[in-house]
Amino acid sequence: MLAQLFTSFIATAAFGILFHAPRRSLLQCGFVGMLGWLVYYSTTGGMGPVSASLLATVLIGIVSQGFARLYKMPVIIFSVAGMIPLVPGGMAYNAMRQFVQHNYPQALELAISTLMIAGAIAVGLVLSEVLNQIFHSIRFRPHR
């Protein structure tokens, strides 16, 4: 488990370097990715990869918004880097490989799973933004 966390931290921070995130944000980017992977890895057995991806992405979005406020940077720096460990790239590759090998039932199964996980990631980001908006509208609502 420790190797999984370390690897997800390094992968996320390296992605931040590759896409020119500010140097002062790399540790936070790595932490967001590591936290997202921890949630995904610990929940995927009980709820499946789609639900685990959704839950991890919502957490990534919430933590990213907190870091964006705390460090006065755009949310996208933390959220995009944090999602990198969750992206189903290997599954998409295997789906395409199965298509090329004319194994269509397996290819279709992998492609659908890939699309469902990608959709869960997108919905998770939107959901975290909606939760953030609700929280701030309640928190800063003037009292009558």
Short mmCIF file of N, CA, C and O in Angstrom, two decimals:
data_model
loop_
_atom_site.label_atom_id
_atom_site.label_comp_id
_atom_site.label_asym_id
_atom_site.label_seq_id
_atom_site.Cartn_x
_atom_site.Cartn_y
_atom_site.Cartn_z
N MET A 1 0.82 -1.20 0.00
CA MET A 1 0.00 0.00 0.00
C MET A 1 0.87 1.26 0.00
O MET A 1 0.55 2.23 -0.66
N LEU A 2 1.95 1.23 0.75
CA LEU A 2 2.85 2.37 0.81
C LEU A 2 3.47 2.66 -0.56
O LEU A 2 3.59 3.83 -0.96
N ALA A 3 3.81 1.59 -1.29
CA ALA A 3 4.35 1.76 -2.64
C ALA A 3 3.32 2.39 -3.57
O ALA A 3 3.66 3.23 -4.41
N GLN A 4 2.04 2.00 -3.41
CA GLN A 4 0.96 2.58 -4.23
C GLN A 4 0.86 4.08 -3.96
O GLN A 4 0.71 4.87 -4.90
N LEU A 5 0.89 4.47 -2.70
CA LEU A 5 0.78 5.88 -2.34
C LEU A 5 1.97 6.68 -2.85
O LEU A 5 1.81 7.77 -3.41
N PHE A 6 3.15 6.14 -2.68
CA PHE A 6 4.36 6.82 -3.14
C PHE A 6 4.33 6.99 -4.66
O PHE A 6 4.63 8.07 -5.18
N THR A 7 3.97 5.93 -5.36
CA THR A 7 3.93 5.98 -6.82
C THR A 7 2.89 6.97 -7.32
O THR A 7 3.15 7.73 -8.27
N SER A 8 1.72 7.01 -6.70
CA SER A 8 0.70 7.96 -7.13
C SER A 8 1.13 9.39 -6.84
O SER A 8 0.86 10.30 -7.64
N PHE A 9 1.83 9.61 -5.73
CA PHE A 9 2.36 10.95 -5.43
C PHE A 9 3.35 11.38 -6.49
O PHE A 9 3.26 12.50 -7.03
N ILE A 10 4.29 10.52 -6.81
CA ILE A 10 5.33 10.84 -7.80
C ILE A 10 4.71 11.06 -9.19
O ILE A 10 5.06 12.00 -9.90
N ALA A 11 3.78 10.19 -9.58
CA ALA A 11 3.14 10.32 -10.90
C ALA A 11 2.39 11.64 -11.02
O ALA A 11 2.46 12.32 -12.05
N THR A 12 1.69 12.01 -9.97
CA THR A 12 0.92 13.26 -10.00
C THR A 12 1.84 14.47 -10.02
O THR A 12 1.62 15.41 -10.79
N ALA A 13 2.86 14.47 -9.19
CA ALA A 13 3.81 15.58 -9.18
C ALA A 13 4.55 15.67 -10.52
O ALA A 13 4.77 16.77 -11.04
N ALA A 14 4.92 14.53 -11.09
CA ALA A 14 5.60 14.52 -12.40
C ALA A 14 4.69 15.06 -13.49
O ALA A 14 5.14 15.77 -14.40
N PHE A 15 3.41 14.74 -13.42
CA PHE A 15 2.47 15.30 -14.38
C PHE A 15 2.42 16.82 -14.24
O PHE A 15 2.36 17.54 -15.23
N GLY A 16 2.46 17.30 -13.01
CA GLY A 16 2.49 18.74 -12.78
C GLY A 16 3.72 19.38 -13.40
O GLY A 16 3.63 20.46 -14.00
N ILE A 17 4.86 18.72 -13.28
CA ILE A 17 6.09 19.23 -13.90
C ILE A 17 5.95 19.24 -15.42
O ILE A 17 6.29 20.22 -16.08
N LEU A 18 5.44 18.15 -15.96
CA LEU A 18 5.29 18.01 -17.41
C LEU A 18 4.40 19.09 -18.00
O LEU A 18 4.65 19.58 -19.09
N PHE A 19 3.37 19.49 -17.27
CA PHE A 19 2.44 20.49 -17.77
C PHE A 19 2.62 21.86 -17.11
O PHE A 19 1.70 22.66 -17.05
N HIS A 20 3.82 22.11 -16.63
CA HIS A 20 4.26 23.42 -16.17
C HIS A 20 3.40 24.01 -15.05
O HIS A 20 3.10 25.20 -15.06
N ALA A 21 3.01 23.19 -14.11
CA ALA A 21 2.36 23.72 -12.91
C ALA A 21 3.41 24.50 -12.13
O ALA A 21 4.61 24.18 -12.20
N PRO A 22 3.01 25.52 -11.41
CA PRO A 22 4.00 26.27 -10.62
C PRO A 22 4.75 25.34 -9.67
O PRO A 22 4.16 24.44 -9.06
N ARG A 23 6.03 25.57 -9.52
CA ARG A 23 6.85 24.70 -8.68
C ARG A 23 6.36 24.64 -7.24
O ARG A 23 6.43 23.60 -6.60
N ARG A 24 5.84 25.74 -6.76
CA ARG A 24 5.38 25.77 -5.37
C ARG A 24 4.09 24.96 -5.17
O ARG A 24 3.68 24.76 -4.03
N SER A 25 3.50 24.47 -6.25
CA SER A 25 2.26 23.68 -6.13
C SER A 25 2.49 22.18 -6.30
O SER A 25 1.56 21.40 -6.14
N LEU A 26 3.70 21.77 -6.61
CA LEU A 26 3.94 20.36 -6.94
C LEU A 26 3.70 19.41 -5.77
O LEU A 26 3.16 18.32 -5.95
N LEU A 27 4.09 19.81 -4.57
CA LEU A 27 3.83 18.94 -3.41
C LEU A 27 2.33 18.79 -3.17
O LEU A 27 1.86 17.69 -2.88
N GLN A 28 1.60 19.88 -3.30
CA GLN A 28 0.16 19.82 -3.10
C GLN A 28 -0.50 18.98 -4.20
O GLN A 28 -1.42 18.22 -3.93
N CYS A 29 -0.03 19.13 -5.44
CA CYS A 29 -0.56 18.31 -6.54
C CYS A 29 -0.33 16.84 -6.25
O CYS A 29 -1.23 16.01 -6.42
N GLY A 30 0.88 16.51 -5.82
CA GLY A 30 1.19 15.13 -5.47
C GLY A 30 0.32 14.61 -4.35
O GLY A 30 -0.17 13.47 -4.39
N PHE A 31 0.07 15.45 -3.36
CA PHE A 31 -0.78 15.05 -2.24
C PHE A 31 -2.22 14.79 -2.70
O PHE A 31 -2.84 13.82 -2.28
N VAL A 32 -2.74 15.66 -3.57
CA VAL A 32 -4.11 15.48 -4.07
C VAL A 32 -4.22 14.17 -4.84
O VAL A 32 -5.17 13.40 -4.64
N GLY A 33 -3.26 13.89 -5.70
CA GLY A 33 -3.28 12.64 -6.46
C GLY A 33 -3.15 11.42 -5.56
O GLY A 33 -3.83 10.41 -5.75
N MET A 34 -2.30 11.52 -4.55
CA MET A 34 -2.12 10.42 -3.61
C MET A 34 -3.39 10.18 -2.80
O MET A 34 -3.81 9.04 -2.60
N LEU A 35 -4.03 11.25 -2.37
CA LEU A 35 -5.27 11.12 -1.61
C LEU A 35 -6.38 10.51 -2.47
O LEU A 35 -7.11 9.63 -2.01
N GLY A 36 -6.49 10.96 -3.70
CA GLY A 36 -7.48 10.39 -4.62
C GLY A 36 -7.24 8.91 -4.86
O GLY A 36 -8.18 8.11 -4.86
N TRP A 37 -5.98 8.54 -5.06
CA TRP A 37 -5.67 7.13 -5.29
C TRP A 37 -5.94 6.30 -4.04
O TRP A 37 -6.41 5.16 -4.14
N LEU A 38 -5.66 6.84 -2.87
CA LEU A 38 -5.93 6.13 -1.62
C LEU A 38 -7.43 5.81 -1.51
O LEU A 38 -7.81 4.69 -1.18
N VAL A 39 -8.27 6.80 -1.79
CA VAL A 39 -9.72 6.58 -1.73
C VAL A 39 -10.14 5.56 -2.78
O VAL A 39 -10.91 4.64 -2.49
N TYR A 40 -9.64 5.71 -4.00
CA TYR A 40 -9.98 4.76 -5.08
C TYR A 40 -9.55 3.35 -4.71
O TYR A 40 -10.33 2.41 -4.80
N TYR A 41 -8.31 3.21 -4.31
CA TYR A 41 -7.74 1.88 -4.03
C TYR A 41 -8.44 1.20 -2.86
O TYR A 41 -8.68 0.00 -2.88
N SER A 42 -8.79 1.98 -1.85
CA SER A 42 -9.41 1.37 -0.67
C SER A 42 -10.90 1.10 -0.85
O SER A 42 -11.47 0.31 -0.11
N THR A 43 -11.55 1.71 -1.83
CA THR A 43 -12.99 1.50 -2.02
C THR A 43 -13.34 0.69 -3.25
O THR A 43 -14.48 0.24 -3.39
N THR A 44 -12.40 0.47 -4.15
CA THR A 44 -12.72 -0.21 -5.41
C THR A 44 -13.16 -1.65 -5.20
O THR A 44 -13.98 -2.16 -5.96
N GLY A 45 -12.66 -2.31 -4.18
CA GLY A 45 -13.06 -3.69 -3.92
C GLY A 45 -14.49 -3.81 -3.45
O GLY A 45 -15.20 -4.75 -3.81
N GLY A 46 -14.94 -2.86 -2.68
CA GLY A 46 -16.29 -2.92 -2.12
C GLY A 46 -17.37 -2.35 -3.01
O GLY A 46 -18.51 -2.79 -2.97
N MET A 47 -17.02 -1.37 -3.83
CA MET A 47 -18.07 -0.71 -4.62
C MET A 47 -17.82 -0.71 -6.12
O MET A 47 -18.62 -0.18 -6.86
N GLY A 48 -16.73 -1.26 -6.58
CA GLY A 48 -16.45 -1.31 -8.01
C GLY A 48 -15.69 -0.09 -8.48
O GLY A 48 -15.68 0.96 -7.83
N PRO A 49 -15.06 -0.19 -9.64
CA PRO A 49 -14.18 0.90 -10.11
C PRO A 49 -14.92 2.18 -10.50
O PRO A 49 -14.38 3.27 -10.35
N VAL A 50 -16.15 2.07 -10.99
CA VAL A 50 -16.88 3.27 -11.40
C VAL A 50 -17.26 4.11 -10.19
O VAL A 50 -16.99 5.32 -10.14
N SER A 51 -17.87 3.49 -9.20
CA SER A 51 -18.26 4.22 -7.99
C SER A 51 -17.04 4.71 -7.22
O SER A 51 -17.06 5.82 -6.67
N ALA A 52 -15.99 3.91 -7.19
CA ALA A 52 -14.77 4.32 -6.50
C ALA A 52 -14.14 5.53 -7.21
O ALA A 52 -13.64 6.45 -6.55
N SER A 53 -14.18 5.54 -8.53
CA SER A 53 -13.66 6.69 -9.29
C SER A 53 -14.48 7.94 -9.01
O SER A 53 -13.92 9.03 -8.86
N LEU A 54 -15.79 7.79 -8.94
CA LEU A 54 -16.66 8.92 -8.63
C LEU A 54 -16.34 9.49 -7.25
O LEU A 54 -16.15 10.70 -7.09
N LEU A 55 -16.26 8.62 -6.26
CA LEU A 55 -15.98 9.06 -4.89
C LEU A 55 -14.60 9.73 -4.80
O LEU A 55 -14.46 10.80 -4.19
N ALA A 56 -13.60 9.12 -5.42
CA ALA A 56 -12.25 9.68 -5.37
C ALA A 56 -12.20 11.03 -6.08
O ALA A 56 -11.54 11.96 -5.60
N THR A 57 -12.90 11.16 -7.19
CA THR A 57 -12.88 12.42 -7.93
C THR A 57 -13.60 13.52 -7.17
O THR A 57 -13.16 14.68 -7.20
N VAL A 58 -14.69 13.20 -6.50
CA VAL A 58 -15.36 14.22 -5.68
C VAL A 58 -14.40 14.71 -4.60
O VAL A 58 -14.28 15.93 -4.37
N LEU A 59 -13.70 13.80 -3.95
CA LEU A 59 -12.74 14.20 -2.93
C LEU A 59 -11.61 15.04 -3.54
O LEU A 59 -11.21 16.05 -2.96
N ILE A 60 -11.11 14.64 -4.70
CA ILE A 60 -10.07 15.40 -5.38
C ILE A 60 -10.55 16.82 -5.67
O ILE A 60 -9.83 17.79 -5.45
N GLY A 61 -11.79 16.94 -6.15
CA GLY A 61 -12.33 18.26 -6.44
C GLY A 61 -12.45 19.13 -5.20
O GLY A 61 -12.12 20.32 -5.23
N ILE A 62 -12.92 18.55 -4.11
CA ILE A 62 -13.09 19.31 -2.87
C ILE A 62 -11.74 19.76 -2.31
O ILE A 62 -11.56 20.92 -1.94
N VAL A 63 -10.78 18.84 -2.27
CA VAL A 63 -9.45 19.19 -1.76
C VAL A 63 -8.78 20.21 -2.69
O VAL A 63 -8.13 21.15 -2.22
N SER A 64 -8.96 20.05 -3.99
CA SER A 64 -8.37 21.00 -4.95
C SER A 64 -8.93 22.40 -4.75
O SER A 64 -8.19 23.39 -4.84
N GLN A 65 -10.21 22.50 -4.49
CA GLN A 65 -10.80 23.82 -4.26
C GLN A 65 -10.27 24.44 -2.97
O GLN A 65 -10.03 25.64 -2.91
N GLY A 66 -10.07 23.61 -1.97
CA GLY A 66 -9.49 24.11 -0.73
C GLY A 66 -8.06 24.59 -0.93
O GLY A 66 -7.68 25.67 -0.46
N PHE A 67 -7.26 23.81 -1.66
CA PHE A 67 -5.89 24.21 -1.93
C PHE A 67 -5.85 25.47 -2.80
O PHE A 67 -4.98 26.32 -2.63
N ALA A 68 -6.77 25.59 -3.75
CA ALA A 68 -6.80 26.76 -4.62
C ALA A 68 -7.04 28.02 -3.79
O ALA A 68 -6.41 29.06 -4.03
N ARG A 69 -7.92 27.94 -2.84
CA ARG A 69 -8.17 29.10 -1.96
C ARG A 69 -6.98 29.37 -1.04
O ARG A 69 -6.57 30.52 -0.86
N LEU A 70 -6.46 28.29 -0.48
CA LEU A 70 -5.36 28.43 0.48
C LEU A 70 -4.10 28.99 -0.17
O LEU A 70 -3.43 29.86 0.40
N TYR A 71 -3.76 28.51 -1.37
CA TYR A 71 -2.52 28.91 -2.03
C TYR A 71 -2.73 29.95 -3.12
O TYR A 71 -1.79 30.30 -3.83
N LYS A 72 -3.99 30.42 -3.28
CA LYS A 72 -4.33 31.45 -4.25
C LYS A 72 -3.84 31.09 -5.66
O LYS A 72 -3.11 31.85 -6.31
N MET A 73 -4.29 29.92 -6.10
CA MET A 73 -3.98 29.41 -7.44
C MET A 73 -5.26 28.89 -8.06
O MET A 73 -6.22 28.61 -7.35
N PRO A 74 -5.27 28.70 -9.38
CA PRO A 74 -6.47 28.14 -10.02
C PRO A 74 -6.72 26.69 -9.58
O PRO A 74 -5.78 25.91 -9.38
N VAL A 75 -7.98 26.33 -9.45
CA VAL A 75 -8.37 24.99 -9.03
C VAL A 75 -7.85 23.94 -10.01
O VAL A 75 -7.46 22.84 -9.61
N ILE A 76 -7.83 24.28 -11.27
CA ILE A 76 -7.47 23.30 -12.31
C ILE A 76 -6.07 22.75 -12.13
O ILE A 76 -5.80 21.61 -12.52
N ILE A 77 -5.17 23.52 -11.54
CA ILE A 77 -3.80 23.04 -11.30
C ILE A 77 -3.83 21.79 -10.44
O ILE A 77 -3.15 20.80 -10.73
N PHE A 78 -4.62 21.81 -9.39
CA PHE A 78 -4.66 20.70 -8.45
C PHE A 78 -5.59 19.58 -8.93
O PHE A 78 -5.27 18.40 -8.79
N SER A 79 -6.72 19.94 -9.50
CA SER A 79 -7.71 18.91 -9.86
C SER A 79 -7.27 18.06 -11.05
O SER A 79 -7.43 16.84 -11.03
N VAL A 80 -6.72 18.69 -12.07
CA VAL A 80 -6.28 17.91 -13.24
C VAL A 80 -5.11 17.01 -12.87
O VAL A 80 -5.09 15.82 -13.22
N ALA A 81 -4.14 17.55 -12.17
CA ALA A 81 -3.00 16.72 -11.75
C ALA A 81 -3.47 15.60 -10.82
O ALA A 81 -3.00 14.47 -10.93
N GLY A 82 -4.41 15.90 -9.94
CA GLY A 82 -4.88 14.90 -8.98
C GLY A 82 -5.63 13.75 -9.60
O GLY A 82 -5.68 12.65 -9.04
N MET A 83 -6.22 13.97 -10.76
CA MET A 83 -6.99 12.91 -11.42
C MET A 83 -6.13 11.94 -12.23
O MET A 83 -6.61 10.88 -12.63
N ILE A 84 -4.90 12.29 -12.47
CA ILE A 84 -4.05 11.47 -13.34
C ILE A 84 -3.99 10.00 -12.90
O ILE A 84 -4.10 9.11 -13.74
N PRO A 85 -3.84 9.67 -11.63
CA PRO A 85 -3.81 8.25 -11.27
C PRO A 85 -5.12 7.51 -11.54
O PRO A 85 -5.13 6.29 -11.65
N LEU A 86 -6.22 8.24 -11.68
CA LEU A 86 -7.53 7.60 -11.87
C LEU A 86 -7.88 7.36 -13.35
O LEU A 86 -8.79 6.60 -13.64
N VAL A 87 -7.20 8.02 -14.25
CA VAL A 87 -7.53 7.93 -15.67
C VAL A 87 -7.32 6.49 -16.15
O VAL A 87 -6.25 5.92 -15.96
N PRO A 88 -8.33 5.90 -16.80
CA PRO A 88 -8.25 4.49 -17.21
C PRO A 88 -7.52 4.29 -18.54
O PRO A 88 -8.04 3.69 -19.47
N GLY A 89 -6.30 4.79 -18.63
CA GLY A 89 -5.54 4.70 -19.87
C GLY A 89 -5.17 3.28 -20.25
O GLY A 89 -5.25 2.90 -21.43
N GLY A 90 -4.78 2.48 -19.28
CA GLY A 90 -4.43 1.09 -19.56
C GLY A 90 -5.62 0.30 -20.06
O GLY A 90 -5.51 -0.52 -20.98
N MET A 91 -6.78 0.58 -19.49
CA MET A 91 -8.00 -0.10 -19.91
C MET A 91 -8.38 0.31 -21.33
O MET A 91 -8.80 -0.53 -22.14
N ALA A 92 -8.22 1.57 -21.67
CA ALA A 92 -8.50 2.04 -23.03
C ALA A 92 -7.55 1.40 -24.02
O ALA A 92 -7.96 0.98 -25.12
N TYR A 93 -6.29 1.29 -23.65
CA TYR A 93 -5.31 0.62 -24.52
C TYR A 93 -5.70 -0.84 -24.74
O TYR A 93 -5.66 -1.33 -25.88
N ASN A 94 -6.08 -1.53 -23.67
CA ASN A 94 -6.46 -2.94 -23.81
C ASN A 94 -7.72 -3.10 -24.67
O ASN A 94 -7.84 -4.06 -25.43
N ALA A 95 -8.64 -2.15 -24.57
CA ALA A 95 -9.85 -2.20 -25.41
C ALA A 95 -9.47 -2.08 -26.88
O ALA A 95 -9.95 -2.85 -27.72
N MET A 96 -8.60 -1.14 -27.19
CA MET A 96 -8.17 -0.97 -28.59
C MET A 96 -7.40 -2.19 -29.08
O MET A 96 -7.55 -2.62 -30.23
N ARG A 97 -6.58 -2.75 -28.21
CA ARG A 97 -5.82 -3.95 -28.59
C ARG A 97 -6.76 -5.12 -28.90
O ARG A 97 -6.56 -5.86 -29.86
N GLN A 98 -7.81 -5.25 -28.10
CA GLN A 98 -8.78 -6.32 -28.34
C GLN A 98 -9.54 -6.09 -29.66
O GLN A 98 -9.85 -7.05 -30.37
N PHE A 99 -9.84 -4.85 -29.97
CA PHE A 99 -10.46 -4.54 -31.27
C PHE A 99 -9.56 -4.95 -32.42
O PHE A 99 -10.00 -5.57 -33.39
N VAL A 100 -8.27 -4.62 -32.32
CA VAL A 100 -7.31 -4.95 -33.38
C VAL A 100 -7.17 -6.46 -33.53
O VAL A 100 -7.01 -6.98 -34.64
N GLN A 101 -7.28 -7.18 -32.42
CA GLN A 101 -7.15 -8.63 -32.45
C GLN A 101 -8.48 -9.33 -32.76
O GLN A 101 -8.58 -10.54 -32.67
N HIS A 102 -9.49 -8.55 -33.12
CA HIS A 102 -10.82 -9.06 -33.51
C HIS A 102 -11.52 -9.81 -32.38
O HIS A 102 -12.34 -10.68 -32.64
N ASN A 103 -11.21 -9.47 -31.15
CA ASN A 103 -11.90 -10.04 -30.00
C ASN A 103 -12.95 -9.01 -29.56
O ASN A 103 -12.80 -8.33 -28.54
N TYR A 104 -14.01 -8.91 -30.32
CA TYR A 104 -14.98 -7.83 -30.16
C TYR A 104 -15.77 -7.87 -28.84
O TYR A 104 -15.98 -6.81 -28.25
N PRO A 105 -16.19 -9.02 -28.35
CA PRO A 105 -16.92 -8.99 -27.07
C PRO A 105 -16.06 -8.43 -25.92
O PRO A 105 -16.53 -7.60 -25.14
N GLN A 106 -14.82 -8.87 -25.83
CA GLN A 106 -13.91 -8.37 -24.78
C GLN A 106 -13.60 -6.90 -25.01
O GLN A 106 -13.55 -6.11 -24.07
N ALA A 107 -13.41 -6.52 -26.26
CA ALA A 107 -13.12 -5.12 -26.59
C ALA A 107 -14.27 -4.22 -26.20
O ALA A 107 -14.07 -3.14 -25.62
N LEU A 108 -15.48 -4.65 -26.50
CA LEU A 108 -16.65 -3.85 -26.15
C LEU A 108 -16.82 -3.72 -24.64
O LEU A 108 -17.13 -2.63 -24.13
N GLU A 109 -16.58 -4.80 -23.93
CA GLU A 109 -16.68 -4.76 -22.47
C GLU A 109 -15.67 -3.78 -21.88
O GLU A 109 -16.01 -2.96 -21.01
N LEU A 110 -14.43 -3.83 -22.36
CA LEU A 110 -13.41 -2.92 -21.87
C LEU A 110 -13.70 -1.47 -22.25
O LEU A 110 -13.50 -0.55 -21.46
N ALA A 111 -14.19 -1.26 -23.47
CA ALA A 111 -14.50 0.10 -23.92
C ALA A 111 -15.64 0.70 -23.09
O ALA A 111 -15.58 1.88 -22.70
N ILE A 112 -16.66 -0.08 -22.81
CA ILE A 112 -17.77 0.42 -21.99
C ILE A 112 -17.30 0.73 -20.59
O ILE A 112 -17.66 1.76 -20.01
N SER A 113 -16.48 -0.14 -20.01
CA SER A 113 -15.94 0.13 -18.67
C SER A 113 -15.11 1.41 -18.66
O SER A 113 -15.21 2.22 -17.73
N THR A 114 -14.29 1.59 -19.69
CA THR A 114 -13.47 2.80 -19.80
C THR A 114 -14.34 4.04 -19.86
O THR A 114 -14.09 5.03 -19.15
N LEU A 115 -15.38 3.99 -20.68
CA LEU A 115 -16.28 5.15 -20.80
C LEU A 115 -17.04 5.42 -19.50
O LEU A 115 -17.25 6.59 -19.14
N MET A 116 -17.42 4.38 -18.80
CA MET A 116 -18.13 4.57 -17.54
C MET A 116 -17.22 5.20 -16.49
O MET A 116 -17.64 6.10 -15.74
N ILE A 117 -15.97 4.78 -16.42
CA ILE A 117 -15.03 5.36 -15.47
C ILE A 117 -14.74 6.81 -15.84
O ILE A 117 -14.71 7.70 -14.97
N ALA A 118 -14.53 7.08 -17.14
CA ALA A 118 -14.29 8.45 -17.58
C ALA A 118 -15.50 9.34 -17.26
O ALA A 118 -15.34 10.49 -16.83
N GLY A 119 -16.70 8.81 -17.46
CA GLY A 119 -17.91 9.55 -17.11
C GLY A 119 -18.01 9.81 -15.63
O GLY A 119 -18.42 10.89 -15.20
N ALA A 120 -17.63 8.83 -14.82
CA ALA A 120 -17.66 9.00 -13.36
C ALA A 120 -16.68 10.08 -12.93
O ALA A 120 -16.97 10.87 -12.02
N ILE A 121 -15.54 10.16 -13.59
CA ILE A 121 -14.56 11.21 -13.28
C ILE A 121 -15.15 12.58 -13.61
O ILE A 121 -15.05 13.52 -12.82
N ALA A 122 -15.78 12.69 -14.77
CA ALA A 122 -16.39 13.97 -15.16
C ALA A 122 -17.51 14.36 -14.21
O ALA A 122 -17.60 15.51 -13.76
N VAL A 123 -18.37 13.41 -13.88
CA VAL A 123 -19.48 13.70 -12.95
C VAL A 123 -18.94 14.06 -11.57
O VAL A 123 -19.47 14.95 -10.90
N GLY A 124 -17.88 13.41 -11.14
CA GLY A 124 -17.28 13.72 -9.85
C GLY A 124 -16.76 15.14 -9.76
O GLY A 124 -16.93 15.81 -8.75
N LEU A 125 -16.15 15.61 -10.85
CA LEU A 125 -15.69 17.00 -10.85
C LEU A 125 -16.85 17.98 -10.79
O LEU A 125 -16.80 18.98 -10.06
N VAL A 126 -17.89 17.71 -11.57
CA VAL A 126 -19.06 18.59 -11.55
C VAL A 126 -19.72 18.56 -10.17
O VAL A 126 -20.09 19.61 -9.63
N LEU A 127 -19.85 17.38 -9.60
CA LEU A 127 -20.47 17.24 -8.29
C LEU A 127 -19.69 17.98 -7.21
O LEU A 127 -20.27 18.65 -6.35
N SER A 128 -18.37 17.91 -7.27
CA SER A 128 -17.57 18.64 -6.27
C SER A 128 -17.75 20.14 -6.42
O SER A 128 -17.79 20.87 -5.42
N GLU A 129 -17.88 20.61 -7.65
CA GLU A 129 -18.12 22.05 -7.87
C GLU A 129 -19.50 22.46 -7.37
O GLU A 129 -19.65 23.52 -6.75
N VAL A 130 -20.50 21.63 -7.61
CA VAL A 130 -21.85 21.91 -7.12
C VAL A 130 -21.86 21.95 -5.58
O VAL A 130 -22.44 22.85 -4.98
N LEU A 131 -21.21 20.98 -4.96
CA LEU A 131 -21.13 20.97 -3.50
C LEU A 131 -20.42 22.21 -2.97
O LEU A 131 -20.83 22.80 -1.96
N ASN A 132 -19.38 22.64 -3.66
CA ASN A 132 -18.66 23.84 -3.27
C ASN A 132 -19.56 25.07 -3.38
O ASN A 132 -19.58 25.91 -2.48
N GLN A 133 -20.33 25.17 -4.46
CA GLN A 133 -21.23 26.31 -4.64
C GLN A 133 -22.32 26.32 -3.56
O GLN A 133 -22.65 27.37 -3.01
N ILE A 134 -22.86 25.15 -3.26
CA ILE A 134 -23.89 25.06 -2.22
C ILE A 134 -23.31 25.47 -0.87
O ILE A 134 -23.92 26.24 -0.13
N PHE A 135 -22.14 24.97 -0.55
CA PHE A 135 -21.50 25.29 0.72
C PHE A 135 -21.28 26.79 0.86
O PHE A 135 -21.57 27.39 1.90
N HIS A 136 -20.77 27.42 -0.20
CA HIS A 136 -20.49 28.84 -0.12
C HIS A 136 -21.75 29.70 -0.15
O HIS A 136 -21.78 30.77 0.43
N SER A 137 -22.79 29.23 -0.81
CA SER A 137 -24.03 30.02 -0.79
C SER A 137 -24.69 29.95 0.58
O SER A 137 -25.30 30.92 1.03
N ILE A 138 -24.56 28.83 1.25
CA ILE A 138 -25.11 28.72 2.62
C ILE A 138 -24.25 29.48 3.61
O ILE A 138 -24.74 30.20 4.47
N ARG A 139 -22.94 29.35 3.46
CA ARG A 139 -22.01 29.96 4.41
C ARG A 139 -22.04 31.48 4.35
O ARG A 139 -21.91 32.15 5.37
N PHE A 140 -22.16 32.06 3.16
CA PHE A 140 -22.08 33.50 3.00
C PHE A 140 -23.44 34.15 2.78
O PHE A 140 -23.50 35.29 2.37
N ARG A 141 -24.50 33.44 3.03
CA ARG A 141 -25.84 34.01 2.88
C ARG A 141 -26.08 35.02 4.01
O ARG A 141 -25.86 34.71 5.18
N PRO A 142 -26.53 36.22 3.66
CA PRO A 142 -26.79 37.20 4.73
C PRO A 142 -27.98 36.78 5.58
O PRO A 142 -28.95 36.21 5.08
N HIS A 143 -27.88 37.04 6.87
CA HIS A 143 -28.97 36.70 7.79
C HIS A 143 -30.01 37.81 7.76
O HIS A 143 -29.71 38.98 7.65
N ARG A 144 -31.27 37.45 7.91
CA ARG A 144 -32.34 38.44 7.89
C ARG A 144 -32.91 38.63 9.25
O ARG A 144 -33.00 37.88 10.09
#
